[in-house]
């Protein structure tokens, strides 16, 4: 295995216990119980999944996931898989290894765009890709059987990263997929999720059926539904963060006994001390609050699938946001804070800032999840398009208006009893959004009580889910 790079921790991320695989992956053996009278070793966890350090919502999710695993097992030694392990390990300060399969991102996206424009002929490209994945699955099954019988021989027939992955699966006590919403295929051409299945498949074939951490699943178009049924039905357990996913699994035939409904993992997030950038940003926000109560905005770019003119829809979205929060500012003297969560959010946040005028504060700092949550705590209301911005705000008792760019947003809020706080992004127009924002703003005191109660209930239910993991 490659030597791990020197780790530079992202602000707000604590360093985990490092997980070091054996020097020779072909000689690994199953873990042995500790000798009588010796301390129990940490539970070894392999955590495949999708995330990026560039999205601070993903960072909060990963940190909360580590905290939850430690709560479940008392002590957990976690190794993550990644499509870009060197970069993620350096940025997040977490032990990372390669996934079983990794997409060539530019080529994959380019061919996907072509497929979407080919009309009926796109099925040929889709069929070729699916056949390729099916071939990979067959080869992985055969290789896994050989690995279990003769690790040394198997090592000669596979790339090094696959040997390392198999070794860590062998040594793991449990395989728990990272929470999130990455296992879906709304269109037949959406095959990105299949790159994750190879790792889940290998874990299953090596005798470690995976658990899916609190996630959103589906929808699955065409043949993807059959693939999902086969793979998901052989998981050890599936934790779902909203009821819509449970209904999708029921429709495609995944056994109900595997499914457990839990809140989004980000409710388990525990803030850490602020970074220097966070302290400075928080000071600017508090200075602004001296002039009036604060309304925050989380924005993100969206491509509006199914609509002919995505750019026009994006302009309507920004104009509706500007009208809604600008109206509250004009009527009640509120001050506006635009809080980006990613680099692309910053670009569109600047566009919103131009619409709002010089009175709005657009934060451009590189902020950690703890920094962001401290800023959300200063708000009277957050109008949030990023779901984890909404969750971090709810965690400190701040009511939200959730703009649902995917069904997961409405589903998660509905699970919390806050379904009336959500609006689909396709339905955002100046009149409807402005009415909802004014309603939540005027009822902010009662909303804060509802938000705090919902967040406390979510944390309690995640403790119950940790108990499920122990069992």
XYZ file of C-alpha atoms in Angstrom:
471
model
C 0.000 0.000 0.000
C 1.211 3.513 -0.729
C 2.701 5.416 2.155
C 0.088 7.818 3.528
C 0.749 11.464 2.750
C 1.346 13.989 5.458
C -2.128 14.985 6.642
C -3.256 18.572 6.844
C -6.428 18.636 8.886
C -9.397 20.559 7.545
C -10.615 23.089 10.082
C -13.047 21.473 12.496
C -11.961 17.871 11.779
C -10.337 15.849 14.533
C -7.605 13.339 13.751
C -8.783 9.720 13.990
C -6.869 6.674 15.088
C -4.898 5.697 12.023
C -5.652 2.319 10.484
C -2.527 0.679 9.078
C -3.002 -2.492 7.003
C -0.404 -5.263 7.051
C 2.683 -4.695 4.940
C 1.829 -7.736 2.819
C -1.872 -7.772 1.855
C -1.657 -11.434 0.837
C -0.840 -12.670 4.332
C -3.691 -11.028 6.266
C -5.891 -13.158 8.454
C -9.252 -12.643 10.097
C -9.197 -10.604 13.313
C -8.714 -12.590 16.507
C -10.430 -11.779 19.790
C -8.271 -10.160 22.464
C -6.658 -12.427 25.015
C -8.349 -12.724 28.392
C -7.480 -9.801 30.623
C -6.282 -7.566 27.743
C -8.157 -4.418 26.683
C -10.634 -4.775 23.845
C -9.273 -3.406 20.576
C -11.325 -0.828 18.627
C -13.912 -2.213 16.244
C -12.472 -2.135 12.724
C -14.777 -0.443 10.232
C -14.400 -0.113 6.480
C -16.532 2.795 5.230
C -17.053 2.957 1.448
C -19.039 5.822 -0.029
C -19.072 9.182 -1.791
C -18.260 12.616 -0.422
C -15.932 15.505 -1.162
C -13.946 17.774 1.130
C -14.989 20.659 -1.132
C -18.561 20.428 0.192
C -18.642 21.407 3.874
C -21.975 19.619 4.268
C -20.197 16.386 3.287
C -17.428 17.196 5.777
C -20.002 17.622 8.558
C -21.570 14.315 7.531
C -18.235 12.466 7.630
C -17.321 13.934 11.020
C -20.750 13.079 12.444
C -20.462 9.567 10.995
C -17.145 9.019 12.795
C -18.678 10.266 16.043
C -21.684 7.976 15.583
C -19.532 4.906 14.907
C -17.563 5.630 18.072
C -20.866 5.893 19.942
C -22.059 2.608 18.464
C -18.929 0.596 19.239
C -17.246 2.412 22.124
C -14.134 2.802 19.964
C -13.902 2.497 16.186
C -10.898 2.305 13.882
C -12.331 3.571 10.575
C -10.832 3.461 7.094
C -12.693 5.209 4.278
C -12.659 4.448 0.574
C -12.521 7.248 -1.953
C -12.357 7.950 -5.673
C -9.424 10.291 -4.907
C -7.871 8.909 -1.697
C -4.621 10.910 -1.680
C -6.432 14.235 -1.985
C -9.199 13.376 0.480
C -6.732 11.957 3.022
C -4.609 15.094 2.919
C -7.567 17.452 3.150
C -9.659 15.580 5.728
C -6.916 13.969 7.795
C -8.675 10.585 7.586
C -7.239 7.232 6.430
C -8.313 6.593 2.820
C -7.865 3.852 0.230
C -9.065 3.380 -3.356
C -12.514 2.139 -4.290
C -12.615 -1.132 -6.266
C -13.534 0.824 -9.404
C -12.965 4.488 -10.180
C -14.521 6.511 -13.026
C -12.464 8.540 -15.456
C -14.470 11.651 -14.657
C -14.021 13.831 -17.800
C -14.469 10.881 -20.177
C -17.422 9.525 -18.235
C -19.247 12.845 -18.156
C -18.510 13.536 -21.819
C -19.938 10.174 -22.934
C -22.932 10.656 -20.618
C -23.725 14.005 -22.297
C -23.492 12.346 -25.696
C -25.794 9.546 -24.521
C -28.395 12.051 -23.337
C -28.439 13.645 -26.823
C -28.567 10.479 -28.899
C -32.280 9.787 -28.506
C -33.161 6.083 -28.872
C -29.576 5.306 -29.928
C -28.370 6.182 -26.434
C -29.584 2.770 -25.310
C -26.668 1.252 -27.232
C -24.150 3.221 -25.184
C -26.045 2.513 -21.973
C -26.207 -1.184 -22.840
C -22.462 -1.254 -23.460
C -21.734 0.382 -20.123
C -24.068 -1.934 -18.239
C -22.494 -4.950 -19.937
C -19.105 -3.675 -18.801
C -20.277 -3.380 -15.198
C -21.815 -6.856 -15.385
C -18.461 -8.193 -16.561
C -16.701 -6.488 -13.674
C -19.182 -8.051 -11.242
C -18.555 -11.544 -12.636
C -14.774 -11.102 -12.439
C -14.974 -9.730 -8.876
C -17.039 -12.697 -7.709
C -14.573 -15.147 -9.235
C -11.572 -13.251 -7.842
C -13.150 -13.073 -4.359
C -13.611 -16.847 -4.322
C -9.975 -17.312 -5.340
C -8.848 -14.771 -2.719
C -10.585 -16.740 0.024
C -8.923 -19.987 -1.067
C -5.482 -18.721 -2.103
C -4.686 -15.078 -1.259
C -1.184 -15.295 -2.726
C -2.389 -16.562 -6.083
C -5.226 -14.016 -6.134
C -2.722 -11.233 -5.429
C -0.861 -12.049 -8.639
C -4.023 -11.661 -10.714
C -5.316 -8.294 -9.452
C -4.125 -4.685 -9.257
C -2.517 -3.651 -6.001
C -5.381 -1.393 -4.896
C -7.803 -4.347 -5.084
C -5.500 -6.469 -2.915
C -5.360 -3.683 -0.317
C -9.133 -3.295 -0.362
C -9.691 -7.051 0.042
C -7.213 -7.140 2.939
C -9.028 -4.370 4.791
C -12.373 -6.070 4.182
C -10.901 -9.286 5.633
C -9.666 -7.413 8.704
C -12.843 -5.353 9.166
C -15.403 -6.340 11.755
C -18.086 -4.504 9.816
C -18.498 -2.658 6.506
C -20.697 0.437 6.883
C -21.273 2.621 3.816
C -20.910 6.365 4.288
C -24.303 8.116 4.642
C -25.576 10.250 1.776
C -27.635 10.267 -1.394
C -25.271 8.824 -4.009
C -26.921 5.449 -4.773
C -29.510 6.475 -7.349
C -30.193 6.449 -11.087
C -33.105 8.752 -12.005
C -32.287 8.227 -15.714
C -31.113 5.100 -17.500
C -27.915 6.972 -18.422
C -27.170 7.719 -14.735
C -24.661 4.960 -14.074
C -22.333 6.815 -11.677
C -23.779 4.896 -8.741
C -22.574 1.607 -10.241
C -18.971 2.532 -9.485
C -19.846 2.147 -5.780
C -21.407 -1.267 -6.209
C -18.127 -3.041 -6.967
C -16.825 -2.282 -3.465
C -20.129 -3.314 -1.841
C -20.170 -6.462 -3.960
C -16.606 -7.374 -2.994
C -17.415 -6.918 0.712
C -20.400 -9.212 0.380
C -18.452 -11.869 -1.512
C -15.745 -11.809 1.178
C -18.290 -12.511 3.901
C -18.917 -8.956 5.137
C -22.396 -7.947 3.887
C -22.461 -4.140 4.137
C -24.688 -1.928 6.233
C -25.838 1.254 4.482
C -25.496 4.268 6.773
C -28.484 6.668 6.940
C -29.041 7.434 3.270
C -31.468 8.313 0.515
C -31.879 5.651 -2.186
C -33.324 5.801 -5.692
C -35.115 6.413 -7.856
C -33.894 3.704 -10.251
C -34.817 3.952 -13.927
C -35.136 0.921 -16.181
C -32.664 -1.900 -15.592
C -31.151 -0.042 -12.624
C -34.149 -1.140 -10.533
C -33.261 -4.796 -11.061
C -29.586 -4.156 -10.223
C -30.575 -2.246 -7.083
C -32.875 -5.044 -5.942
C -30.131 -7.661 -6.326
C -27.452 -5.658 -4.542
C -29.509 -4.019 -1.809
C -31.358 -7.214 -0.909
C -28.060 -8.737 0.179
C -27.042 -5.943 2.546
C -26.984 -6.637 6.264
C -29.158 -3.611 7.035
C -30.276 -0.416 5.285
C -30.732 2.769 7.303
C -32.918 5.332 5.514
C -33.269 9.014 6.356
C -36.684 9.553 4.722
C -39.832 7.571 3.958
C -39.711 8.109 0.187
C -36.644 5.881 -0.092
C -38.386 3.148 1.885
C -41.275 3.251 -0.580
C -38.864 3.004 -3.529
C -37.240 -0.076 -1.999
C -40.644 -1.630 -1.370
C -41.622 -1.079 -5.007
C -38.473 -2.732 -6.396
C -38.753 -5.703 -4.039
C -36.090 -5.157 -1.337
C -37.151 -7.049 1.846
C -38.720 -4.738 4.433
C -36.877 -6.534 7.268
C -33.627 -4.896 6.111
C -34.967 -1.340 6.273
C -34.687 0.911 9.339
C -35.719 4.564 9.267
C -33.283 6.943 10.975
C -32.615 10.691 10.851
C -29.902 12.235 8.698
C -26.467 11.583 10.195
C -25.590 15.298 10.271
C -27.861 15.693 13.325
C -25.114 13.820 15.203
C -22.603 16.571 14.358
C -20.739 17.992 17.367
C -19.130 21.365 16.770
C -15.478 21.998 17.556
C -13.640 25.271 18.296
C -13.818 27.786 15.484
C -11.012 28.381 13.043
C -9.321 31.765 12.714
C -11.334 32.417 9.530
C -14.479 31.376 11.379
C -13.817 33.783 14.232
C -13.353 36.648 11.769
C -16.486 35.773 9.780
C -18.534 35.435 12.966
C -17.368 38.872 14.124
C -18.549 40.419 10.845
C -21.899 38.669 11.144
C -22.377 39.865 14.732
C -21.479 43.408 13.727
C -24.169 43.236 11.055
C -26.665 41.940 13.648
C -26.229 45.173 15.592
C -28.236 46.873 12.828
C -31.134 44.399 12.795
C -32.163 40.718 13.028
C -30.437 38.391 10.562
C -31.902 36.289 7.783
C -29.467 33.857 6.172
C -29.485 32.361 2.693
C -27.840 29.158 1.440
C -27.797 28.921 -2.356
C -26.532 26.367 -4.844
C -26.475 25.945 -8.635
C -29.043 23.573 -10.086
C -29.518 22.197 -13.604
C -33.308 21.686 -13.469
C -33.529 18.259 -15.149
C -36.688 17.914 -17.202
C -36.877 21.634 -17.977
C -35.919 22.995 -21.392
C -34.360 26.222 -20.150
C -32.323 25.547 -17.019
C -30.591 28.948 -17.015
C -33.979 30.706 -17.073
C -35.144 28.593 -14.126
C -31.954 29.474 -12.255
C -32.585 33.191 -12.832
C -36.157 32.783 -11.563
C -34.824 31.033 -8.456
C -32.347 33.836 -7.696
C -34.875 36.576 -8.349
C -37.421 34.853 -6.098
C -34.846 34.554 -3.317
C -33.881 38.199 -3.666
C -37.535 39.264 -3.538
C -38.346 37.056 -0.538
C -35.440 37.966 1.747
C -35.249 41.498 0.402
C -38.910 41.972 1.278
C -38.273 40.929 4.882
C -35.306 43.307 5.030
C -37.376 46.201 3.710
C -40.385 45.541 5.930
C -38.686 44.600 9.225
C -35.184 46.012 8.951
C -33.608 42.557 8.686
C -30.021 42.213 7.547
C -29.116 39.535 4.989
C -26.203 37.081 5.154
C -25.430 34.815 2.186
C -23.549 31.727 3.446
C -21.989 29.529 0.710
C -21.113 25.907 1.446
C -18.985 25.112 -1.648
C -16.992 26.999 -4.280
C -19.848 26.785 -6.781
C -22.202 28.112 -4.092
C -19.957 31.148 -3.743
C -20.241 31.969 -7.445
C -24.033 31.898 -7.388
C -24.023 33.587 -3.970
C -22.226 36.542 -5.524
C -24.951 36.715 -8.172
C -27.570 36.818 -5.421
C -25.537 39.471 -3.616
C -25.599 41.680 -6.720
C -29.400 41.352 -6.860
C -29.724 42.207 -3.168
C -27.442 45.247 -3.313
C -24.662 46.517 -1.051
C -26.562 45.914 2.197
C -26.179 42.134 1.945
C -23.130 40.369 3.373
C -21.792 37.555 1.163
C -19.319 35.432 3.124
C -16.370 34.336 0.996
C -14.290 32.656 3.707
C -13.238 28.989 3.637
C -15.301 27.942 6.648
C -15.489 24.617 8.474
C -18.832 23.011 9.427
C -18.329 24.262 12.999
C -17.754 27.799 11.682
C -20.896 27.572 9.573
C -23.021 26.325 12.446
C -21.813 29.146 14.699
C -22.908 31.637 12.027
C -26.292 29.923 11.581
C -26.826 30.245 15.359
C -26.839 34.054 14.941
C -29.765 33.947 12.492
C -33.453 34.374 13.107
C -34.210 32.324 9.962
C -32.262 30.425 7.303
C -33.586 30.071 3.765
C -31.571 27.018 2.793
C -31.115 25.196 -0.486
C -28.223 23.063 0.779
C -29.837 20.369 2.923
C -26.996 20.123 5.381
C -27.024 23.883 5.858
C -30.630 23.432 7.006
C -29.660 20.544 9.303
C -26.769 22.429 10.910
C -29.126 25.380 11.489
C -31.839 23.172 12.995
C -29.176 21.693 15.261
C -28.775 25.086 16.963
C -32.515 25.797 17.100
C -32.816 28.025 14.026
C -35.969 27.581 11.886
C -35.533 27.114 8.142
C -37.260 27.364 4.797
C -35.920 24.349 2.909
C -35.736 24.731 -0.873
C -35.843 21.128 -2.090
C -33.612 20.673 -5.141
C -34.089 16.909 -4.673
C -36.942 15.057 -2.923
C -34.620 14.175 -0.022
C -34.946 17.708 1.406
C -38.718 17.549 1.724
C -38.515 13.930 2.895
C -36.042 14.702 5.691
C -38.092 17.688 6.880
C -41.281 15.610 6.748
C -39.630 12.931 8.881
C -38.933 15.657 11.470
C -42.539 16.878 11.404
C -41.443 20.017 9.528
C -42.840 19.238 6.089
C -44.577 22.635 5.975
C -41.122 24.260 5.981
C -40.180 22.880 2.537
C -40.801 24.095 -1.017
C -39.679 22.314 -4.234
C -37.082 24.278 -6.184
C -39.157 23.911 -9.382
C -42.048 25.642 -7.602
C -39.998 28.605 -6.405
C -41.419 31.878 -7.658
C -41.441 35.291 -6.054
C -44.980 35.101 -4.693
C -44.962 31.591 -3.234
C -41.486 31.761 -1.706
C -42.076 35.228 -0.293
C -45.250 34.083 1.473
C -43.477 31.082 3.020
C -40.458 33.128 4.126
C -42.659 35.811 5.709
C -44.715 33.165 7.496
C -41.603 31.518 8.977
C -40.030 34.890 9.802
C -43.103 36.174 11.635
C -43.386 32.894 13.554
C -39.655 32.622 14.277
C -39.969 32.303 18.075
C -42.303 29.309 17.845
C -40.248 28.002 14.937
C -37.099 28.022 17.072
C -38.846 25.808 19.618
C -39.966 23.396 16.880
C -36.461 23.346 15.375
C -34.746 22.605 18.695
C -37.271 19.890 19.547
C -36.918 18.232 16.124
C -33.100 18.261 16.343
C -33.125 16.788 19.857
C -35.485 14.029 18.751
C -33.264 13.291 15.739
C -30.181 12.919 17.946
C -32.074 10.570 20.263
C -33.161 8.420 17.335
C -29.574 8.290 16.055
C -28.561 6.965 19.487
C -31.173 4.238 18.979
C -29.622 3.504 15.588
C -26.190 3.214 17.249
C -27.709 0.615 19.570
C -28.996 -1.239 16.498
C -25.422 -1.291 15.157
C -24.140 -2.727 18.444
C -26.708 -5.518 18.242
